[in-house]
Amino acid sequence: MAIPIRMQEVWLKNHVAVGPRIGVRAVWRENHKKTEKPVRIREVWQENLEKEFRIIQSVLGQYPNVSMDIEFPGVVYQSDKHYSLLSPSECYLMMKKNVDALKIIQFGLTLSDAQGNLPNLGTEFCYVWEFNFQDFDVDNDLHNPESIDLLKRQGIDFLKNKQKGIRSPQFARLFMLSGLSFRLDPLWLDRNRRTLVTFHGTYDFGFLIKILIQRELPHNLSDFMMLIRVHFGITVYDMKQMIGFCGLYGGLEQVATSLKIKRMAGKSHQAGSDSLLTMQTYMELRKSYFNGPRMVLLNKFNYILTGLTKRNQVVNHVIHFCLVDDSCNFDSSLLYGIC
């Protein structure tokens, strides 16, 4: 059901942090024929934050596919129930409890066009972004020690983050002004062509929404989902929900390996690199599993987020398509891999 504009405005006033607009900057004109160039990760700190957001704003209109990844200090609160037994509302409240108590470490961002090209900014390289935050203090803030040890082994320098990292309120303001969020342009037509991709993205959305609203997450799942739609438009995919249909299982690294995708830059558990691998994997899934008549199936996974949507909703969508369309030729037992 469509929400009247006045009702949207009232809801936004009560739930969303706002900021002033900025003008549109000069746009890089890039060649969108599929090319292969080395990829570099653009490290973003407080000192170059505004510069990098201006660059992102200048190219965003040419790259409608956006993938993201967030590194955070692990999960510190667990449910007494097994994860698979939690209802969507219970999953949300458990995620909220962790996100409200924890602080972000890194945010990774990858932009891509329909052919899988990344921005090259007129150079011999292509680029993705990795934002490093100062919010988290490894000596004083709540964290999961095993997660922190893993991030240290993968090269995250917590001291440098604390000294040179980004202040999250400024990040939130520039994120919205850049056009990555639709918050300041709720009727912008580009929201119909933007696609946001994550892998097991429940916590990614939790931390990002928390930063953008500059407060704790809302108390109920429906308000949280509304915030995702307000900020990120009408097309959002969580690949964790898609891979079971494709006969694939495991985490991002395992799925990428199964698809013979090589990590093009950085290491696992670094946000910029993982956002890039997420985009590579999404493009390969579209090419291999959601092509031709199956393309319509991709829409069935829209806004199906891990833990926040009933499993039967996904299964029923896929079964219905395969009952009415002979072109859907796959083993129905793969449906049981959707979790």
Coordinates of C-alpha atoms in Angstrom, one line a residue:
M1 CA 0.0 0.0 0.0
A2 CA 1.4 3.4 -1.0
I3 CA 2.0 5.8 1.9
P4 CA 0.7 9.3 1.4
I5 CA 3.4 11.9 1.1
R6 CA 2.2 13.8 4.2
M7 CA 2.3 10.7 6.3
Q8 CA 5.9 10.0 5.0
E9 CA 7.0 13.5 6.1
V10 CA 5.6 13.1 9.6
W11 CA 7.2 9.6 9.9
L12 CA 10.5 10.9 8.7
K13 CA 10.4 13.9 11.1
N14 CA 10.0 11.5 14.0
H15 CA 12.5 8.8 13.0
V16 CA 15.3 10.2 10.7
A17 CA 18.2 12.6 11.4
V18 CA 18.3 15.4 8.9
G19 CA 21.0 17.7 7.4
P20 CA 21.4 20.5 4.9
R21 CA 21.6 19.8 1.1
I22 CA 24.8 20.3 -0.9
G23 CA 25.1 21.1 -4.6
V24 CA 25.8 18.5 -7.3
R25 CA 29.5 18.3 -8.2
A26 CA 31.1 17.8 -11.5
V27 CA 30.6 14.2 -12.9
W28 CA 33.3 11.9 -14.1
R29 CA 32.4 10.5 -17.6
E30 CA 33.4 6.9 -17.8
N31 CA 33.4 4.2 -20.5
H32 CA 30.9 1.6 -19.5
K33 CA 32.1 -1.2 -21.9
K34 CA 33.3 -4.1 -19.7
T35 CA 36.9 -3.6 -18.9
E36 CA 39.4 -5.3 -16.6
K37 CA 41.6 -3.0 -14.6
P38 CA 43.5 -3.5 -11.3
V39 CA 41.4 -2.5 -8.3
R40 CA 42.6 -0.2 -5.5
I41 CA 40.9 0.4 -2.1
R42 CA 40.6 4.1 -1.3
E43 CA 41.2 4.4 2.4
V44 CA 39.0 7.1 4.0
W45 CA 39.9 8.8 7.2
Q46 CA 38.7 12.0 8.9
E47 CA 41.1 14.2 6.9
N48 CA 39.9 13.1 3.4
L49 CA 36.3 12.3 4.2
E50 CA 34.7 15.2 2.5
K51 CA 36.9 14.8 -0.6
E52 CA 36.0 11.1 -1.0
F53 CA 32.3 11.8 -0.6
R54 CA 32.5 14.5 -3.3
I55 CA 34.1 11.9 -5.6
I56 CA 31.4 9.3 -4.8
Q57 CA 28.7 11.9 -5.4
S58 CA 30.2 12.7 -8.8
V59 CA 30.1 9.1 -10.1
L60 CA 27.1 7.7 -8.3
G61 CA 24.6 8.4 -11.0
Q62 CA 26.6 6.2 -13.4
Y63 CA 26.8 3.2 -11.1
P64 CA 23.4 2.0 -9.9
N65 CA 24.6 -1.1 -8.2
V66 CA 25.9 -0.6 -4.6
S67 CA 27.3 -3.2 -2.3
M68 CA 28.4 -2.7 1.3
D69 CA 30.0 -4.4 4.2
I70 CA 30.6 -3.4 7.8
E71 CA 33.2 -4.6 10.3
F72 CA 32.1 -4.4 14.0
P73 CA 33.4 -5.8 17.3
G74 CA 31.5 -9.1 17.0
V75 CA 28.3 -10.3 18.7
V76 CA 28.2 -10.0 22.5
Y77 CA 24.6 -11.0 23.3
Q78 CA 23.2 -14.4 22.3
S79 CA 19.6 -15.7 22.5
D80 CA 18.7 -18.7 24.6
K81 CA 17.0 -20.1 21.5
H82 CA 18.8 -21.5 18.5
Y83 CA 19.0 -18.8 15.8
S84 CA 16.9 -20.9 13.4
L85 CA 14.0 -21.0 16.0
L86 CA 13.8 -17.2 16.4
S87 CA 10.9 -15.3 14.8
P88 CA 11.8 -12.3 12.6
S89 CA 10.8 -10.0 15.5
E90 CA 13.0 -11.9 18.0
C91 CA 15.9 -11.9 15.5
Y92 CA 15.5 -8.1 15.1
L93 CA 15.5 -7.5 18.9
M94 CA 18.6 -9.6 19.4
M95 CA 20.4 -7.7 16.6
K96 CA 19.2 -4.4 18.0
K97 CA 20.5 -5.3 21.5
N98 CA 23.9 -5.9 20.0
V99 CA 24.0 -3.0 17.6
D100 CA 22.8 -0.5 20.3
A101 CA 25.6 -1.7 22.6
L102 CA 28.5 -1.8 20.0
K103 CA 30.3 0.7 17.8
I104 CA 31.3 0.5 14.1
I105 CA 34.9 -0.1 13.0
Q106 CA 34.8 0.0 9.2
F107 CA 32.3 0.5 6.4
G108 CA 33.1 -0.8 2.9
L109 CA 31.5 0.5 -0.3
T110 CA 31.6 -0.7 -3.9
L111 CA 29.8 0.9 -6.9
S112 CA 29.2 -0.9 -10.1
D113 CA 27.4 -0.5 -13.4
A114 CA 25.2 -3.2 -15.1
Q115 CA 28.3 -4.8 -16.7
G116 CA 30.2 -5.0 -13.4
N117 CA 32.5 -2.1 -14.1
L118 CA 33.8 -0.1 -11.1
P119 CA 34.6 3.6 -11.1
N120 CA 38.1 4.3 -12.6
L121 CA 38.0 8.1 -12.1
G122 CA 39.9 8.5 -15.4
T123 CA 42.9 6.5 -14.2
E124 CA 44.5 3.1 -15.0
F125 CA 42.8 1.6 -11.8
C126 CA 39.3 0.9 -10.6
Y127 CA 38.3 1.9 -7.0
V128 CA 36.3 0.9 -4.0
W129 CA 36.1 2.6 -0.7
E130 CA 36.9 1.7 2.9
F131 CA 35.8 4.1 5.7
N132 CA 37.7 3.8 9.0
F133 CA 35.9 5.1 12.1
Q134 CA 37.2 6.4 15.4
D135 CA 34.1 5.5 17.4
F136 CA 35.4 2.1 18.7
D137 CA 38.0 2.1 21.6
V138 CA 39.4 -1.4 21.8
D139 CA 40.6 -0.8 25.4
N140 CA 37.3 0.5 26.8
D141 CA 34.3 -0.4 24.6
L142 CA 32.3 -3.6 24.7
H143 CA 33.5 -6.3 22.2
N144 CA 33.9 -9.9 21.5
P145 CA 37.6 -10.7 22.1
E146 CA 37.7 -13.4 19.4
S147 CA 36.3 -11.0 16.8
I148 CA 38.9 -8.4 17.7
D149 CA 41.7 -10.9 17.5
L150 CA 40.5 -11.9 14.0
L151 CA 40.3 -8.3 12.8
K152 CA 43.8 -7.6 14.2
R153 CA 45.2 -10.6 12.3
Q154 CA 43.6 -9.3 9.1
G155 CA 45.4 -6.0 9.4
I156 CA 43.0 -3.5 11.1
D157 CA 45.0 -1.0 13.1
F158 CA 42.8 0.0 16.0
L159 CA 45.2 2.7 17.3
K160 CA 45.3 4.4 13.9
N161 CA 41.5 4.2 13.7
K162 CA 41.2 5.9 17.1
Q163 CA 43.7 8.7 16.1
K164 CA 42.7 9.4 12.5
G165 CA 39.4 7.7 12.1
I166 CA 36.1 9.2 11.0
R167 CA 33.6 10.8 13.4
S168 CA 30.3 9.0 12.7
P169 CA 28.0 12.1 12.9
Q170 CA 29.9 13.8 10.1
F171 CA 29.9 10.5 8.1
A172 CA 26.1 10.4 8.5
R173 CA 25.6 13.9 7.2
L174 CA 27.9 13.5 4.2
F175 CA 26.5 10.0 3.4
M176 CA 23.0 11.5 3.1
L177 CA 24.1 14.6 1.1
S178 CA 26.1 12.4 -1.3
G179 CA 23.0 10.7 -2.7
L180 CA 23.9 7.3 -1.3
S181 CA 20.8 7.8 0.9
F182 CA 17.5 8.8 -0.6
R183 CA 16.5 10.5 2.7
L184 CA 16.9 14.1 1.4
D185 CA 15.2 13.2 -2.0
P186 CA 12.3 10.9 -1.0
L187 CA 10.7 11.2 -4.4
W188 CA 14.0 11.0 -6.5
L189 CA 13.4 8.9 -9.5
D190 CA 16.8 7.2 -9.2
R191 CA 15.4 5.2 -6.2
N192 CA 13.7 3.0 -8.8
R193 CA 17.0 2.0 -10.5
R194 CA 19.4 1.8 -7.5
T195 CA 20.1 -1.7 -6.2
L196 CA 21.8 -2.3 -2.8
V197 CA 23.5 -5.6 -2.2
T198 CA 24.7 -7.2 1.0
F199 CA 25.7 -10.7 2.2
H200 CA 24.1 -11.7 5.5
G201 CA 23.4 -8.0 5.8
T202 CA 21.2 -7.8 8.9
Y203 CA 23.9 -6.3 11.1
D204 CA 25.3 -4.2 8.2
F205 CA 21.9 -2.5 8.0
G206 CA 21.6 -2.2 11.7
F207 CA 24.9 -0.4 12.2
L208 CA 24.4 1.8 9.2
I209 CA 20.9 2.9 10.2
K210 CA 22.1 3.5 13.7
I211 CA 24.7 5.9 12.4
L212 CA 22.3 7.7 10.0
I213 CA 19.7 8.3 12.6
Q214 CA 22.3 9.0 15.3
R215 CA 20.3 7.2 18.0
E216 CA 19.4 3.6 19.0
L217 CA 17.5 1.5 16.6
P218 CA 13.7 1.6 16.7
H219 CA 11.9 -0.8 19.0
N220 CA 10.0 -2.7 16.3
L221 CA 11.0 -4.4 13.1
S222 CA 8.4 -2.6 10.9
D223 CA 10.0 0.8 11.7
F224 CA 13.4 -0.6 11.0
M225 CA 12.4 -1.9 7.6
M226 CA 10.8 1.5 6.9
L227 CA 14.1 3.2 7.6
I228 CA 15.9 0.9 5.2
R229 CA 13.3 1.7 2.5
V230 CA 13.5 5.4 3.2
H231 CA 17.3 5.5 3.0
F232 CA 18.0 2.9 0.3
G233 CA 15.1 2.7 -2.0
I234 CA 12.9 -0.1 -3.3
T235 CA 15.5 -2.7 -4.4
V236 CA 17.6 -4.4 -1.6
Y237 CA 19.1 -7.9 -1.8
D238 CA 20.7 -10.1 0.8
M239 CA 22.6 -12.7 -1.1
K240 CA 22.6 -15.1 1.9
Q241 CA 18.9 -15.6 1.0
M242 CA 19.6 -16.1 -2.7
I243 CA 22.4 -18.7 -2.6
G244 CA 20.3 -21.6 -1.4
F245 CA 18.2 -21.3 -4.6
C246 CA 21.5 -21.6 -6.6
G247 CA 22.6 -24.7 -4.7
L248 CA 25.3 -22.8 -2.9
Y249 CA 26.0 -22.7 0.9
G250 CA 28.3 -21.1 3.4
G251 CA 29.8 -17.7 4.0
L252 CA 30.8 -15.1 1.4
E253 CA 34.3 -16.5 0.9
Q254 CA 33.0 -20.1 0.4
V255 CA 30.3 -19.0 -2.1
A256 CA 32.9 -16.9 -4.0
T257 CA 35.2 -19.9 -4.2
S258 CA 32.4 -22.1 -5.4
L259 CA 31.8 -19.6 -8.2
K260 CA 35.5 -19.4 -9.0
I261 CA 35.7 -15.8 -8.1
K262 CA 39.0 -14.4 -6.9
R263 CA 39.4 -11.6 -4.4
M264 CA 40.7 -8.7 -6.4
A265 CA 42.0 -6.5 -3.6
G266 CA 42.6 -6.6 0.1
K267 CA 41.8 -9.3 2.6
S268 CA 38.8 -11.0 4.1
H269 CA 37.3 -9.2 7.1
Q270 CA 38.3 -5.9 5.7
A271 CA 35.2 -3.9 4.8
G272 CA 36.4 -2.5 1.5
S273 CA 37.6 -5.9 0.2
D274 CA 34.5 -7.7 1.4
S275 CA 32.2 -5.1 -0.2
L276 CA 34.0 -5.7 -3.5
L277 CA 33.8 -9.5 -3.2
T278 CA 30.1 -9.1 -2.4
M279 CA 29.6 -7.2 -5.7
Q280 CA 31.6 -9.7 -7.7
T281 CA 29.5 -12.5 -6.3
Y282 CA 26.3 -10.7 -7.0
M283 CA 27.2 -10.1 -10.6
E284 CA 28.2 -13.7 -11.1
L285 CA 24.9 -15.0 -9.5
R286 CA 22.9 -12.8 -11.8
K287 CA 24.9 -14.0 -14.8
S288 CA 24.8 -17.7 -13.9
Y289 CA 21.5 -18.2 -12.1
F290 CA 19.2 -15.3 -12.7
N291 CA 19.4 -14.9 -16.5
G292 CA 16.8 -15.2 -19.2
P293 CA 13.4 -16.2 -17.9
R294 CA 14.8 -16.6 -14.4
M295 CA 15.5 -12.9 -14.2
V296 CA 12.1 -12.4 -12.8
L297 CA 13.0 -14.7 -9.8
L298 CA 15.5 -12.1 -8.7
N299 CA 12.6 -9.8 -7.7
K300 CA 11.3 -12.5 -5.4
F301 CA 14.3 -12.0 -3.1
N302 CA 13.9 -8.3 -2.9
Y303 CA 13.8 -7.2 0.8
I304 CA 14.2 -10.8 2.0
L305 CA 16.8 -10.1 4.7
T306 CA 18.4 -12.9 6.8
G307 CA 16.5 -13.5 10.0
L308 CA 14.1 -10.6 9.4
T309 CA 11.8 -12.4 6.9
K310 CA 10.0 -15.7 7.3
R311 CA 11.7 -18.5 5.4
N312 CA 8.3 -19.7 3.9
Q313 CA 7.9 -16.3 2.2
V314 CA 11.0 -17.1 0.1
V315 CA 10.1 -20.7 -0.6
N316 CA 6.6 -19.9 -1.6
H317 CA 7.8 -17.2 -4.1
V318 CA 10.1 -19.6 -5.8
I319 CA 7.8 -22.6 -5.8
H320 CA 5.0 -20.5 -7.4
F321 CA 7.3 -19.4 -10.2
C322 CA 8.5 -22.9 -10.9
L323 CA 5.0 -24.3 -11.0
V324 CA 3.8 -21.8 -13.6
D325 CA 6.9 -21.5 -15.7
D326 CA 8.5 -24.5 -17.5
S327 CA 11.7 -22.6 -18.0
C328 CA 12.5 -22.9 -14.2
N329 CA 14.4 -26.2 -14.4
F330 CA 16.1 -26.8 -11.1
D331 CA 16.2 -29.3 -8.3
S332 CA 13.4 -28.3 -5.8
S333 CA 15.5 -29.8 -2.9
L334 CA 17.7 -26.8 -3.2
L335 CA 15.0 -24.8 -1.6
Y336 CA 15.9 -26.4 1.7
G337 CA 19.2 -24.6 1.5
I338 CA 17.5 -21.2 1.9
C339 CA 17.8 -20.2 5.5

